[in-house]
Short mmCIF file of C-alpha atoms in Angstrom, two decimals:
data_model
loop_
_atom_site.label_atom_id
_atom_site.label_comp_id
_atom_site.label_asym_id
_atom_site.label_seq_id
_atom_site.Cartn_x
_atom_site.Cartn_y
_atom_site.Cartn_z
CA GLY O 7 72.16 116.24 125.69
CA TRP O 8 70.52 114.35 128.53
CA ARG O 9 70.36 110.67 127.66
CA ARG O 10 66.72 110.35 128.75
CA ARG O 11 65.46 113.52 127.09
CA LYS O 12 62.14 113.29 125.26
CA ASN O 13 63.29 115.01 122.08
CA LYS O 14 66.34 113.08 120.87
CA ALA O 15 66.89 115.56 118.05
CA GLN O 16 67.53 118.39 120.53
CA LEU O 17 71.21 118.62 121.34
CA GLY O 18 73.00 120.38 124.16
CA PHE O 19 72.25 121.53 127.70
CA TYR O 20 70.73 124.63 129.25
CA ILE O 21 72.89 126.89 131.38
CA ASN O 22 72.34 130.16 133.20
CA PRO O 23 74.73 132.65 131.55
CA ILE O 24 75.01 134.71 134.74
CA THR O 25 75.58 132.05 137.40
CA GLY O 26 77.01 129.33 135.17
CA THR O 27 74.56 126.85 136.72
CA TRP O 28 73.49 123.92 134.56
CA SER O 29 69.75 123.36 134.31
CA LYS O 30 68.47 119.84 134.88
CA GLN O 31 65.35 120.61 132.90
CA GLU O 32 64.73 120.11 129.19
CA ASP O 33 62.59 123.24 129.11
CA PRO O 34 64.81 126.34 128.87
CA ASP O 35 62.32 128.30 130.95
CA ALA O 36 62.03 125.66 133.65
CA SER O 37 63.93 126.19 136.86
CA GLU O 38 64.58 124.31 140.04
CA GLU O 39 63.05 125.28 143.35
CA SER O 40 66.26 126.91 144.51
CA GLN O 41 66.47 128.98 141.36
CA GLU O 42 62.90 130.22 141.73
CA LYS O 43 63.89 131.95 144.96
CA GLU O 44 66.54 134.06 143.28
CA GLU O 45 65.70 137.70 142.79
CA GLY O 46 66.63 140.57 140.54
CA LEU O 47 68.59 140.09 137.37
CA LEU O 48 69.00 136.33 137.73
CA ASP O 49 65.22 135.86 137.43
CA LYS O 50 65.10 137.88 134.22
CA VAL O 51 67.92 136.13 132.36
CA PRO O 52 66.66 133.05 130.50
CA ASN O 53 68.72 129.90 130.36
CA GLN O 54 70.65 129.40 127.14
CA ARG O 55 71.24 126.14 125.31
CA ILE O 56 74.83 125.25 124.46
CA VAL O 57 76.48 122.19 122.92
CA PRO O 58 79.82 121.55 124.65
CA PHE O 59 82.54 119.78 122.69
CA VAL O 60 86.27 119.22 122.88
CA GLU O 61 88.95 118.87 120.22
CA ASP O 62 91.81 116.44 120.63
CA HIS O 63 94.29 114.34 118.67
CA ARG O 64 94.37 110.59 119.29
CA ASN O 65 95.34 107.38 117.56
CA LEU O 66 92.07 105.83 116.44
CA LEU O 67 90.79 102.94 114.38
CA ILE O 68 87.37 102.70 112.73
CA LEU O 69 85.93 99.28 111.92
CA ALA O 70 82.93 99.33 109.57
CA PRO O 71 81.37 95.96 108.62
CA ALA O 72 80.68 95.58 104.91
CA HIS O 73 77.07 94.65 105.69
CA GLY O 74 74.82 96.20 108.30
CA LEU O 75 74.52 94.35 111.61
CA SER O 76 71.89 94.50 114.32
CA LEU O 77 72.29 96.62 117.44
CA GLU O 78 72.91 93.47 119.49
CA ALA O 79 75.58 92.21 117.09
CA MET O 80 77.42 95.56 117.00
CA ALA O 81 77.31 95.96 120.80
CA THR O 82 78.64 92.42 121.23
CA LEU O 83 81.35 92.96 118.63
CA GLN O 84 82.39 96.23 120.27
CA ALA O 85 82.78 94.63 123.69
CA ALA O 86 84.52 91.53 122.32
CA LEU O 87 87.12 93.37 120.23
CA LYS O 88 87.87 95.82 123.02
CA ARG O 89 88.51 93.01 125.48
CA GLY O 90 90.48 91.10 122.84
CA ILE O 91 92.77 94.08 122.21
CA GLU O 92 93.32 94.55 125.94
CA MET O 93 94.20 90.89 126.44
CA THR O 94 96.44 90.62 123.37
CA PHE O 95 98.50 93.74 124.04
CA GLN O 96 98.31 93.64 127.85
CA ILE O 97 96.88 97.13 128.35
CA GLU O 98 94.57 98.44 131.05
CA GLU O 99 90.85 98.69 130.41
CA ALA O 100 90.92 102.47 130.77
CA GLU O 101 93.68 102.85 128.15
CA LEU O 102 91.37 101.96 125.24
CA VAL O 103 87.95 103.43 124.48
CA ALA O 104 85.40 101.92 122.10
CA GLU O 105 82.39 103.88 120.84
CA PRO O 106 79.71 103.22 118.20
CA LEU O 107 79.31 105.45 115.15
CA PRO O 108 77.39 107.53 114.31
CA LYS O 109 75.40 107.06 117.55
CA SER O 110 74.50 104.41 120.11
CA ASP O 111 71.09 103.54 118.64
CA GLU O 112 72.31 103.53 115.02
CA ARG O 113 75.57 101.59 114.92
CA ARG O 114 77.17 101.36 111.49
CA ALA O 115 80.80 101.36 112.62
CA LEU O 116 82.97 101.03 115.72
CA MET O 117 85.60 103.58 116.73
CA PHE O 118 88.52 102.57 118.94
CA TYR O 119 90.93 105.17 120.27
CA GLU O 120 93.76 105.18 122.76
CA ALA O 121 92.85 107.19 125.84
CA ALA O 122 96.28 107.02 127.49
CA GLU O 123 98.46 110.10 127.13
CA GLY O 124 100.71 109.58 124.12
CA GLY O 125 98.97 106.32 123.22
CA ALA O 126 100.22 102.78 123.62
CA GLY O 127 100.62 102.18 119.88
CA VAL O 128 98.37 99.12 119.83
CA LEU O 129 96.08 100.41 117.07
CA THR O 130 99.06 101.06 114.82
CA ARG O 131 100.17 97.48 115.35
CA LEU O 132 96.69 96.23 114.47
CA VAL O 133 96.87 97.70 110.97
CA SER O 134 100.59 97.22 110.34
CA GLU O 135 101.11 93.64 111.58
CA PRO O 136 99.32 91.01 109.44
CA ALA O 137 98.59 88.63 112.34
CA SER O 138 97.63 91.12 115.08
CA LEU O 139 93.93 91.38 114.23
CA ARG O 140 93.71 87.60 113.98
CA GLU O 141 95.23 87.27 117.44
CA VAL O 142 92.80 89.84 118.85
CA ALA O 143 89.75 88.05 117.41
CA SER O 144 91.03 84.68 118.65
CA ALA O 145 91.56 86.10 122.13
CA ALA O 146 88.05 87.57 122.05
CA LEU O 147 86.48 84.21 121.14
CA GLN O 148 88.41 82.42 123.87
CA MET O 149 87.42 85.07 126.38
CA MET O 150 83.77 84.50 125.34
CA HIS O 151 84.12 80.87 126.51
CA TYR O 152 84.60 79.37 123.02
CA GLY O 153 87.29 77.08 121.71
CA LYS O 154 88.33 75.40 118.47
CA ALA O 155 89.65 72.06 117.37
CA GLU O 156 93.34 71.74 118.22
CA GLY O 157 95.55 72.68 115.28
CA GLY O 158 92.64 73.69 113.06
CA PRO O 159 91.15 77.03 112.02
CA TRP O 160 88.24 78.71 113.75
CA GLN O 161 84.89 77.53 112.39
CA PHE O 162 81.52 78.96 113.33
CA GLU O 163 79.76 75.60 113.08
CA ALA O 164 82.41 73.96 115.28
CA LEU O 165 82.60 76.49 118.11
CA GLU O 166 82.88 74.63 121.39
CA ALA O 167 82.07 75.85 124.87
CA THR O 168 85.22 75.70 126.99
CA ASP O 169 83.83 76.69 130.39
CA LYS O 170 81.53 74.52 132.46
CA HIS O 171 80.01 77.37 134.45
CA ILE O 172 76.77 78.87 133.21
CA CYS O 173 77.13 82.06 131.15
CA GLU O 174 74.14 83.00 129.03
CA ALA O 175 74.40 86.36 127.26
CA GLY O 176 77.50 87.53 129.09
CA CYS O 177 79.29 87.77 132.41
CA TYR O 178 82.00 89.85 134.04
CA GLN O 179 84.56 87.22 133.11
CA CYS O 180 83.88 87.72 129.40
CA LEU O 181 82.08 90.70 127.83
CA LEU O 182 80.56 92.68 130.69
CA SER O 183 82.49 95.40 132.49
CA TYR O 184 81.96 98.60 134.43
CA PHE O 185 82.82 100.65 131.33
CA ASN O 186 80.11 99.15 129.09
CA GLN O 187 77.22 99.10 131.57
CA PRO O 188 74.89 101.02 129.19
CA ASP O 189 75.31 98.17 126.68
CA HIS O 190 74.69 95.26 129.05
CA GLU O 191 71.13 94.71 127.84
CA ASN O 192 72.34 94.54 124.21
CA ILE O 193 75.42 92.33 124.67
CA ASN O 194 74.93 88.66 123.80
CA ARG O 195 77.93 86.37 123.42
CA ARG O 196 75.73 83.91 121.50
CA ASN O 197 74.79 86.38 118.75
CA ALA O 198 75.38 84.51 115.48
CA ASP O 199 76.32 87.54 113.35
CA ALA O 200 78.90 88.75 115.86
CA LEU O 201 80.39 85.26 116.18
CA LYS O 202 80.60 84.79 112.40
CA LEU O 203 82.47 88.07 111.99
CA LEU O 204 84.84 87.26 114.86
CA VAL O 205 85.54 83.83 113.35
CA ALA O 206 86.28 85.46 109.99
CA LEU O 207 88.67 87.93 111.63
CA ALA O 208 90.32 85.11 113.59
CA ASN O 209 91.21 83.42 110.28
CA ALA O 210 92.22 86.61 108.45
CA GLU O 211 95.35 88.65 107.85
CA VAL O 212 95.71 92.41 107.48
CA HIS O 213 97.37 93.77 104.35
CA LEU O 214 97.74 97.47 103.62
CA ILE O 215 96.37 98.53 100.26
CA ALA O 216 98.30 100.66 97.81
CA ALA O 217 98.08 104.41 98.27
CA VAL O 218 95.53 106.29 96.20
CA THR O 219 97.12 108.01 93.22
CA ALA O 220 95.89 110.69 90.90
CA SER O 221 95.63 108.19 88.03
CA THR O 222 93.16 106.17 90.09
CA LEU O 223 90.84 109.13 90.23
CA THR O 224 90.94 110.12 86.56
CA PRO O 225 87.36 110.12 85.23
CA SER O 226 86.70 107.39 82.67
CA GLN O 227 84.46 109.76 80.73
CA PRO O 228 85.20 113.40 79.85
CA PHE O 229 83.08 116.14 81.33
CA VAL O 230 80.21 117.34 79.17
CA PRO O 231 80.67 120.91 77.88
CA GLY O 232 78.42 123.31 79.75
CA GLN O 233 78.01 120.87 82.64
CA SER O 234 77.77 122.55 86.04
CA THR O 235 80.66 122.24 88.46
CA SER O 236 78.43 120.37 90.91
CA ALA O 237 77.50 117.84 88.24
CA GLN O 238 81.17 117.43 87.30
CA TRP O 239 82.08 116.82 90.94
CA LEU O 240 79.34 114.20 91.35
CA GLN O 241 80.43 112.56 88.09
CA ALA O 242 84.03 112.39 89.28
CA ILE O 243 83.16 110.93 92.67
CA THR O 244 80.75 108.39 91.15
CA GLN O 245 83.12 107.17 88.45
CA ALA O 246 85.98 106.83 90.96
CA GLY O 247 83.76 104.76 93.24
CA PHE O 248 83.89 107.03 96.26
CA ARG O 249 81.20 107.37 98.92
CA LEU O 250 78.29 109.52 97.75
CA PRO O 251 77.20 112.48 99.90
CA ASP O 252 74.15 112.43 102.16
CA ALA O 253 72.83 115.65 100.60
CA THR O 254 73.74 118.08 97.83
CA ASP O 255 73.29 121.83 97.34
CA VAL O 256 72.88 122.47 101.06
CA PRO O 257 72.39 126.12 102.13
CA VAL O 258 74.44 127.07 105.18
CA GLN O 259 74.25 129.96 107.61
CA GLN O 260 70.84 131.10 106.39
CA GLY O 261 71.85 130.98 102.74
CA ALA O 262 75.20 132.73 103.10
CA ALA O 263 76.68 129.99 100.92
CA ILE O 264 75.72 126.72 99.26
CA ALA O 265 77.62 123.55 100.10
CA ALA O 266 77.85 121.29 97.06
CA ALA O 267 77.77 118.20 99.27
CA GLN O 268 77.22 117.24 102.88
CA TYR O 269 78.52 114.16 104.73
CA ALA O 270 76.48 114.12 107.91
CA ALA O 271 78.27 111.35 109.83
CA ALA O 272 81.69 112.92 109.21
CA ARG O 273 80.25 116.44 109.69
CA ALA O 274 81.91 117.58 106.47
CA LEU O 275 80.79 120.18 103.93
CA VAL O 276 82.18 120.36 100.38
CA PHE O 277 82.39 123.76 98.68
CA LEU O 278 83.18 124.19 94.99
CA THR O 279 83.64 127.94 95.32
CA PRO O 280 85.73 129.69 97.98
CA ILE O 281 83.89 130.91 101.07
CA SER O 282 84.80 133.85 103.26
CA PRO O 283 87.16 133.34 106.21
CA ASP O 284 84.40 134.50 108.57
CA LEU O 285 81.98 131.85 107.30
CA HIS O 286 84.73 129.23 107.44
CA ARG O 287 85.35 130.13 111.08
CA VAL O 288 81.64 130.01 111.95
CA LEU O 289 81.21 126.56 110.40
CA SER O 290 84.35 125.28 112.12
CA ASP O 291 83.07 126.57 115.46
CA LYS O 292 79.88 124.58 114.86
CA GLY O 293 81.91 121.41 114.37
CA TRP O 294 81.82 121.24 110.56
CA GLN O 295 84.86 120.28 108.52
CA VAL O 296 85.07 122.59 105.51
CA LEU O 297 86.53 121.01 102.35
CA ASP O 298 87.60 123.39 99.58
CA PHE O 299 87.22 121.84 96.10
CA ALA O 300 87.37 125.14 94.23
CA ASP O 301 90.42 124.05 92.19
CA LEU O 302 89.34 121.29 89.80
CA ALA O 303 92.96 120.32 89.13
CA GLN O 304 93.38 119.45 92.83
CA TRP O 305 90.30 117.24 93.13
CA SER O 306 92.27 113.99 92.96
CA ILE O 307 94.56 115.13 95.76
CA ARG O 308 91.65 116.32 97.88
CA PHE O 309 89.80 113.01 97.50
CA ALA O 310 92.92 111.09 98.52
CA THR O 311 93.49 113.35 101.53
CA TYR O 312 90.18 112.47 103.21
CA PRO O 313 89.61 108.69 102.98
CA GLU O 314 87.67 108.82 106.26
CA ILE O 315 85.05 110.95 104.46
CA PHE O 316 85.05 109.72 100.85
CA GLY O 317 86.21 106.16 101.47
CA LEU O 318 88.57 104.34 99.14
CA PRO O 319 88.08 104.28 95.36
CA GLU O 320 86.26 101.23 94.09
CA LYS O 321 84.92 101.06 90.59
CA PRO O 322 81.13 100.60 90.62
CA GLN O 323 79.78 97.28 89.39
#
Protein backbone atom coordinates (compact mmCIF):
# COMPACT_ATOMS: atom_id res chain seq x y z
CA GLY A 1 0.00 0.00 0.00
CA TRP A 2 0.89 3.67 0.06
CA ARG A 3 3.89 4.20 2.31
CA ARG A 4 2.31 7.19 4.08
CA ARG A 5 -1.13 5.67 4.56
CA LYS A 6 -2.77 6.20 7.95
CA ASN A 7 -3.80 2.58 8.50
CA LYS A 8 -0.62 0.52 8.16
CA ALA A 9 -2.59 -2.71 8.52
CA GLN A 10 -4.53 -2.01 5.31
CA LEU A 11 -2.75 -3.53 2.34
CA GLY A 12 -3.16 -2.89 -1.36
CA PHE A 13 -4.34 -0.10 -3.63
CA TYR A 14 -7.69 1.03 -4.99
CA ILE A 15 -8.37 0.77 -8.70
CA ASN A 16 -11.34 1.50 -10.92
CA PRO A 17 -12.29 -1.87 -12.48
CA ILE A 18 -13.72 -0.18 -15.58
CA THR A 19 -11.03 2.34 -16.48
CA GLY A 20 -8.08 0.63 -14.80
CA THR A 21 -7.18 3.95 -13.15
CA TRP A 22 -5.36 3.78 -9.82
CA SER A 23 -6.86 5.86 -7.03
CA LYS A 24 -4.51 8.07 -5.04
CA GLN A 25 -6.91 8.07 -2.13
CA GLU A 26 -7.00 5.72 0.84
CA ASP A 27 -10.79 5.93 0.90
CA PRO A 28 -12.27 3.56 -1.71
CA ASP A 29 -15.14 5.97 -2.29
CA ALA A 30 -12.90 9.00 -2.68
CA SER A 31 -12.19 10.25 -6.16
CA GLU A 32 -10.08 12.90 -7.79
CA GLU A 33 -11.53 16.01 -9.34
CA SER A 34 -11.17 14.61 -12.83
CA GLN A 35 -12.99 11.45 -11.85
CA GLU A 36 -15.89 13.37 -10.36
CA LYS A 37 -16.67 14.78 -13.79
CA GLU A 38 -17.17 11.36 -15.33
CA GLU A 39 -20.72 10.36 -16.05
CA GLY A 40 -22.80 7.25 -16.46
CA LEU A 41 -21.53 3.85 -15.49
CA LEU A 42 -18.10 5.02 -14.35
CA ASP A 43 -19.69 7.05 -11.54
CA LYS A 44 -21.64 4.05 -10.30
CA VAL A 45 -18.77 1.55 -10.16
CA PRO A 46 -16.91 1.76 -6.83
CA ASN A 47 -13.16 1.43 -6.70
CA GLN A 48 -11.90 -1.99 -5.66
CA ARG A 49 -8.91 -2.75 -3.46
CA ILE A 50 -6.32 -5.16 -4.83
CA VAL A 51 -2.94 -6.35 -3.57
CA PRO A 52 -0.55 -6.71 -6.53
CA PHE A 53 2.27 -9.22 -6.25
CA VAL A 54 4.72 -11.01 -8.50
CA GLU A 55 6.28 -14.46 -8.38
CA ASP A 56 9.87 -15.03 -9.41
CA HIS A 57 12.85 -17.31 -8.84
CA ARG A 58 16.12 -15.74 -7.66
CA ASN A 59 19.26 -16.66 -5.78
CA LEU A 60 18.80 -15.21 -2.31
CA LEU A 61 20.48 -15.22 1.07
CA ILE A 62 18.80 -14.48 4.41
CA LEU A 63 20.90 -13.27 7.33
CA ALA A 64 19.17 -13.40 10.71
CA PRO A 65 21.16 -12.25 13.78
CA ALA A 66 20.93 -14.60 16.74
CA HIS A 67 19.87 -11.68 18.95
CA GLY A 68 17.51 -8.87 18.05
CA LEU A 69 19.10 -5.60 16.94
CA SER A 70 17.73 -2.08 16.83
CA LEU A 71 16.31 -0.54 13.67
CA GLU A 72 19.41 1.64 13.33
CA ALA A 73 21.76 -1.34 13.70
CA MET A 74 19.87 -3.44 11.14
CA ALA A 75 19.68 -0.58 8.62
CA THR A 76 23.41 0.06 9.02
CA LEU A 77 24.23 -3.63 8.72
CA GLN A 78 22.08 -3.93 5.59
CA ALA A 79 23.83 -1.04 3.86
CA ALA A 80 27.30 -2.14 4.96
CA LEU A 81 27.00 -5.77 3.84
CA LYS A 82 25.45 -4.78 0.52
CA ARG A 83 28.31 -2.40 -0.23
CA GLY A 84 30.82 -4.97 1.02
CA ILE A 85 29.46 -7.64 -1.34
CA GLU A 86 29.55 -5.22 -4.27
CA MET A 87 33.14 -4.24 -3.55
CA THR A 88 34.38 -7.78 -2.92
CA PHE A 89 32.85 -9.36 -6.01
CA GLN A 90 33.03 -6.29 -8.27
CA ILE A 91 29.35 -6.15 -9.19
CA GLU A 92 27.17 -3.16 -10.00
CA GLU A 93 24.97 -1.63 -7.32
CA ALA A 94 21.81 -2.53 -9.24
CA GLU A 95 22.79 -6.22 -9.49
CA LEU A 96 22.19 -6.88 -5.78
CA VAL A 97 19.10 -5.99 -3.76
CA ALA A 98 18.92 -5.93 0.04
CA GLU A 99 15.61 -5.79 1.92
CA PRO A 100 14.62 -6.11 5.59
CA LEU A 101 12.36 -8.90 6.82
CA PRO A 102 9.55 -9.09 7.67
CA LYS A 103 9.07 -5.34 7.09
CA SER A 104 10.98 -2.07 7.19
CA ASP A 105 9.86 -1.01 10.68
CA GLU A 106 10.32 -4.49 12.20
CA ARG A 107 13.67 -5.82 11.03
CA ARG A 108 14.52 -9.29 12.29
CA ALA A 109 16.49 -10.46 9.25
CA LEU A 110 18.07 -9.21 6.04
CA MET A 111 17.34 -10.67 2.61
CA PHE A 112 19.84 -10.31 -0.22
CA TYR A 113 18.97 -11.43 -3.74
CA GLU A 114 20.58 -11.10 -7.13
CA ALA A 115 18.55 -8.83 -9.37
CA ALA A 116 20.58 -9.44 -12.54
CA GLU A 117 19.09 -11.87 -15.05
CA GLY A 118 20.55 -15.30 -14.34
CA GLY A 119 22.36 -14.03 -11.24
CA ALA A 120 26.05 -13.36 -10.75
CA GLY A 121 26.57 -16.29 -8.37
CA VAL A 122 27.99 -14.15 -5.58
CA LEU A 123 25.55 -15.36 -2.92
CA THR A 124 26.43 -18.97 -3.67
CA ARG A 125 30.09 -18.11 -3.16
CA LEU A 126 29.28 -16.45 0.16
CA VAL A 127 27.94 -19.69 1.63
CA SER A 128 30.27 -22.13 -0.13
CA GLU A 129 33.64 -20.39 0.29
CA PRO A 130 34.83 -20.24 3.94
CA ALA A 131 36.62 -16.89 3.59
CA SER A 132 34.15 -14.98 1.39
CA LEU A 133 31.94 -13.63 4.17
CA ARG A 134 35.02 -12.57 6.11
CA GLU A 135 36.28 -10.65 3.08
CA VAL A 136 32.90 -8.98 2.63
CA ALA A 137 32.74 -7.83 6.26
CA SER A 138 36.34 -6.58 6.11
CA ALA A 139 35.60 -4.63 2.95
CA ALA A 140 32.51 -3.15 4.60
CA LEU A 141 34.49 -1.96 7.64
CA GLN A 142 37.17 -0.41 5.45
CA MET A 143 34.52 1.29 3.33
CA MET A 144 33.04 2.71 6.57
CA HIS A 145 36.37 4.50 7.18
CA TYR A 146 37.71 2.00 9.74
CA GLY A 147 41.00 0.16 9.85
CA LYS A 148 42.80 -2.41 11.97
CA ALA A 149 46.28 -3.00 13.28
CA GLU A 150 48.53 -4.33 10.53
CA GLY A 151 48.74 -8.12 10.58
CA GLY A 152 46.23 -8.49 13.41
CA PRO A 153 42.56 -9.45 13.57
CA TRP A 154 39.70 -6.99 13.60
CA GLN A 155 38.87 -5.80 17.12
CA PHE A 156 35.94 -3.60 18.05
CA GLU A 157 37.85 -1.79 20.78
CA ALA A 158 40.75 -1.10 18.41
CA LEU A 159 38.85 0.21 15.39
CA GLU A 160 40.75 3.14 13.93
CA ALA A 161 39.47 5.91 11.71
CA THR A 162 41.37 5.80 8.41
CA ASP A 163 39.98 8.91 6.70
CA LYS A 164 40.72 12.45 7.80
CA HIS A 165 37.61 13.99 6.27
CA ILE A 166 34.57 14.40 8.47
CA CYS A 167 31.93 11.66 8.17
CA GLU A 168 29.46 11.43 11.02
CA ALA A 169 26.64 8.91 10.52
CA GLY A 170 27.38 8.22 6.87
CA CYS A 171 28.29 9.70 3.52
CA TYR A 172 28.02 8.80 -0.15
CA GLN A 173 31.55 7.43 -0.06
CA CYS A 174 30.57 4.81 2.52
CA LEU A 175 27.02 3.72 3.38
CA LEU A 176 24.69 6.18 1.67
CA SER A 177 23.48 5.67 -1.88
CA TYR A 178 20.59 6.50 -4.16
CA PHE A 179 19.14 3.01 -3.63
CA ASN A 180 18.88 3.26 0.17
CA GLN A 181 17.53 6.81 0.46
CA PRO A 182 14.55 5.73 2.63
CA ASP A 183 17.06 4.41 5.20
CA HIS A 184 19.33 7.46 5.34
CA GLU A 185 17.87 8.70 8.62
CA ASN A 186 18.46 5.27 10.23
CA ILE A 187 21.98 4.56 8.94
CA ASN A 188 24.78 5.26 11.39
CA ARG A 189 28.28 3.97 10.71
CA ARG A 190 29.13 4.46 14.40
CA ASN A 191 26.39 2.13 15.68
CA ALA A 192 28.11 -0.15 18.19
CA ASP A 193 25.92 -3.23 17.64
CA ALA A 194 26.37 -3.11 13.87
CA LEU A 195 30.14 -2.66 14.22
CA LYS A 196 30.45 -5.55 16.70
CA LEU A 197 28.63 -7.90 14.34
CA LEU A 198 30.70 -6.78 11.35
CA VAL A 199 33.90 -7.31 13.36
CA ALA A 200 32.73 -10.81 14.32
CA LEU A 201 31.98 -11.63 10.68
CA ALA A 202 35.34 -10.21 9.60
CA ASN A 203 37.07 -12.74 11.87
CA ALA A 204 34.79 -15.68 11.01
CA GLU A 205 34.67 -18.52 8.51
CA VAL A 206 31.64 -20.13 6.88
CA HIS A 207 31.19 -23.89 7.23
CA LEU A 208 28.21 -25.77 5.85
CA ILE A 209 26.41 -27.90 8.40
CA ALA A 210 25.48 -31.51 7.81
CA ALA A 211 22.20 -32.16 6.04
CA VAL A 212 19.16 -32.88 8.16
CA THR A 213 18.37 -36.59 8.30
CA ALA A 214 15.33 -38.49 9.40
CA SER A 215 17.17 -39.80 12.47
CA THR A 216 17.70 -36.21 13.61
CA LEU A 217 13.97 -35.69 13.72
CA THR A 218 12.99 -38.86 15.56
CA PRO A 219 11.05 -37.87 18.69
CA SER A 220 12.88 -38.65 21.92
CA GLN A 221 9.59 -39.60 23.56
CA PRO A 222 6.84 -41.77 22.07
CA PHE A 223 3.48 -40.27 21.29
CA VAL A 224 0.84 -40.67 23.98
CA PRO A 225 -2.02 -43.00 22.97
CA GLY A 226 -5.14 -41.01 22.17
CA GLN A 227 -3.13 -37.83 21.65
CA SER A 228 -4.51 -35.57 18.91
CA THR A 229 -2.60 -35.25 15.66
CA SER A 230 -2.05 -31.54 16.34
CA ALA A 231 -0.53 -32.32 19.72
CA GLN A 232 1.69 -34.99 18.16
CA TRP A 233 2.88 -32.51 15.53
CA LEU A 234 3.70 -29.87 18.15
CA GLN A 235 5.48 -32.50 20.24
CA ALA A 236 7.58 -33.56 17.26
CA ILE A 237 8.55 -30.02 16.29
CA THR A 238 9.36 -29.07 19.90
CA GLN A 239 11.49 -32.12 20.63
CA ALA A 240 13.41 -31.70 17.36
CA GLY A 241 14.13 -28.07 18.22
CA PHE A 242 12.43 -26.50 15.23
CA ARG A 243 10.87 -23.04 15.11
CA LEU A 244 7.46 -22.95 16.78
CA PRO A 245 4.48 -21.56 14.83
CA ASP A 246 3.04 -18.09 15.36
CA ALA A 247 -0.47 -19.51 15.79
CA THR A 248 -2.21 -22.89 15.92
CA ASP A 249 -5.65 -24.14 14.89
CA VAL A 250 -6.21 -21.23 12.51
CA PRO A 251 -9.51 -21.24 10.56
CA VAL A 252 -9.09 -20.32 6.90
CA GLN A 253 -11.52 -19.21 4.22
CA GLN A 254 -14.34 -18.58 6.68
CA GLY A 255 -13.90 -21.92 8.42
CA ALA A 256 -13.60 -24.05 5.29
CA ALA A 257 -10.61 -25.74 6.92
CA ILE A 258 -8.43 -25.50 10.01
CA ALA A 259 -4.69 -24.96 9.63
CA ALA A 260 -2.82 -26.76 12.40
CA ALA A 261 -0.12 -24.09 12.38
CA GLN A 262 0.60 -20.71 10.85
CA TYR A 263 4.00 -19.10 10.18
CA ALA A 264 3.13 -15.49 9.48
CA ALA A 265 6.52 -14.18 8.31
CA ALA A 266 6.95 -17.05 5.84
CA ARG A 267 3.23 -16.94 4.93
CA ALA A 268 2.96 -20.69 5.43
CA LEU A 269 0.04 -22.80 6.63
CA VAL A 270 0.42 -26.37 7.92
CA PHE A 271 -2.45 -28.81 7.40
CA LEU A 272 -2.59 -32.23 9.05
CA THR A 273 -5.53 -33.35 6.93
CA PRO A 274 -5.77 -33.01 3.14
CA ILE A 275 -7.61 -29.96 1.82
CA SER A 276 -9.51 -29.67 -1.43
CA PRO A 277 -7.69 -28.58 -4.60
CA ASP A 278 -10.00 -25.55 -4.83
CA LEU A 279 -9.08 -24.37 -1.33
CA HIS A 280 -5.41 -25.03 -2.04
CA ARG A 281 -5.65 -22.85 -5.14
CA VAL A 282 -7.45 -20.05 -3.27
CA LEU A 283 -4.82 -19.97 -0.52
CA SER A 284 -2.00 -20.03 -3.06
CA ASP A 285 -3.60 -17.13 -4.93
CA LYS A 286 -3.61 -15.19 -1.65
CA GLY A 287 0.13 -15.76 -1.26
CA TRP A 288 0.02 -18.58 1.30
CA GLN A 289 2.32 -21.58 1.07
CA VAL A 290 0.31 -24.72 1.85
CA LEU A 291 2.25 -27.49 3.61
CA ASP A 292 0.65 -30.94 3.66
CA PHE A 293 1.58 -32.94 6.78
CA ALA A 294 -1.24 -35.46 6.45
CA ASP A 295 1.18 -38.42 6.27
CA LEU A 296 2.83 -38.82 9.68
CA ALA A 297 5.52 -41.08 8.22
CA GLN A 298 6.67 -38.22 5.97
CA TRP A 299 6.95 -35.58 8.71
CA SER A 300 10.74 -35.85 8.96
CA ILE A 301 11.12 -35.33 5.23
CA ARG A 302 8.69 -32.41 5.22
CA PHE A 303 10.51 -30.67 8.08
CA ALA A 304 13.83 -31.06 6.27
CA THR A 305 12.37 -29.76 3.01
CA TYR A 306 11.47 -26.33 4.43
CA PRO A 307 14.38 -25.05 6.58
CA GLU A 308 13.41 -21.47 5.68
CA ILE A 309 10.14 -22.02 7.58
CA PHE A 310 10.99 -24.42 10.40
CA GLY A 311 14.66 -23.53 10.81
CA LEU A 312 17.32 -26.11 11.58
CA PRO A 313 16.92 -28.72 14.32
CA GLU A 314 18.49 -27.77 17.61
CA LYS A 315 17.75 -29.65 20.77
CA PRO A 316 16.15 -27.36 23.37
CA GLN A 317 18.19 -26.55 26.45
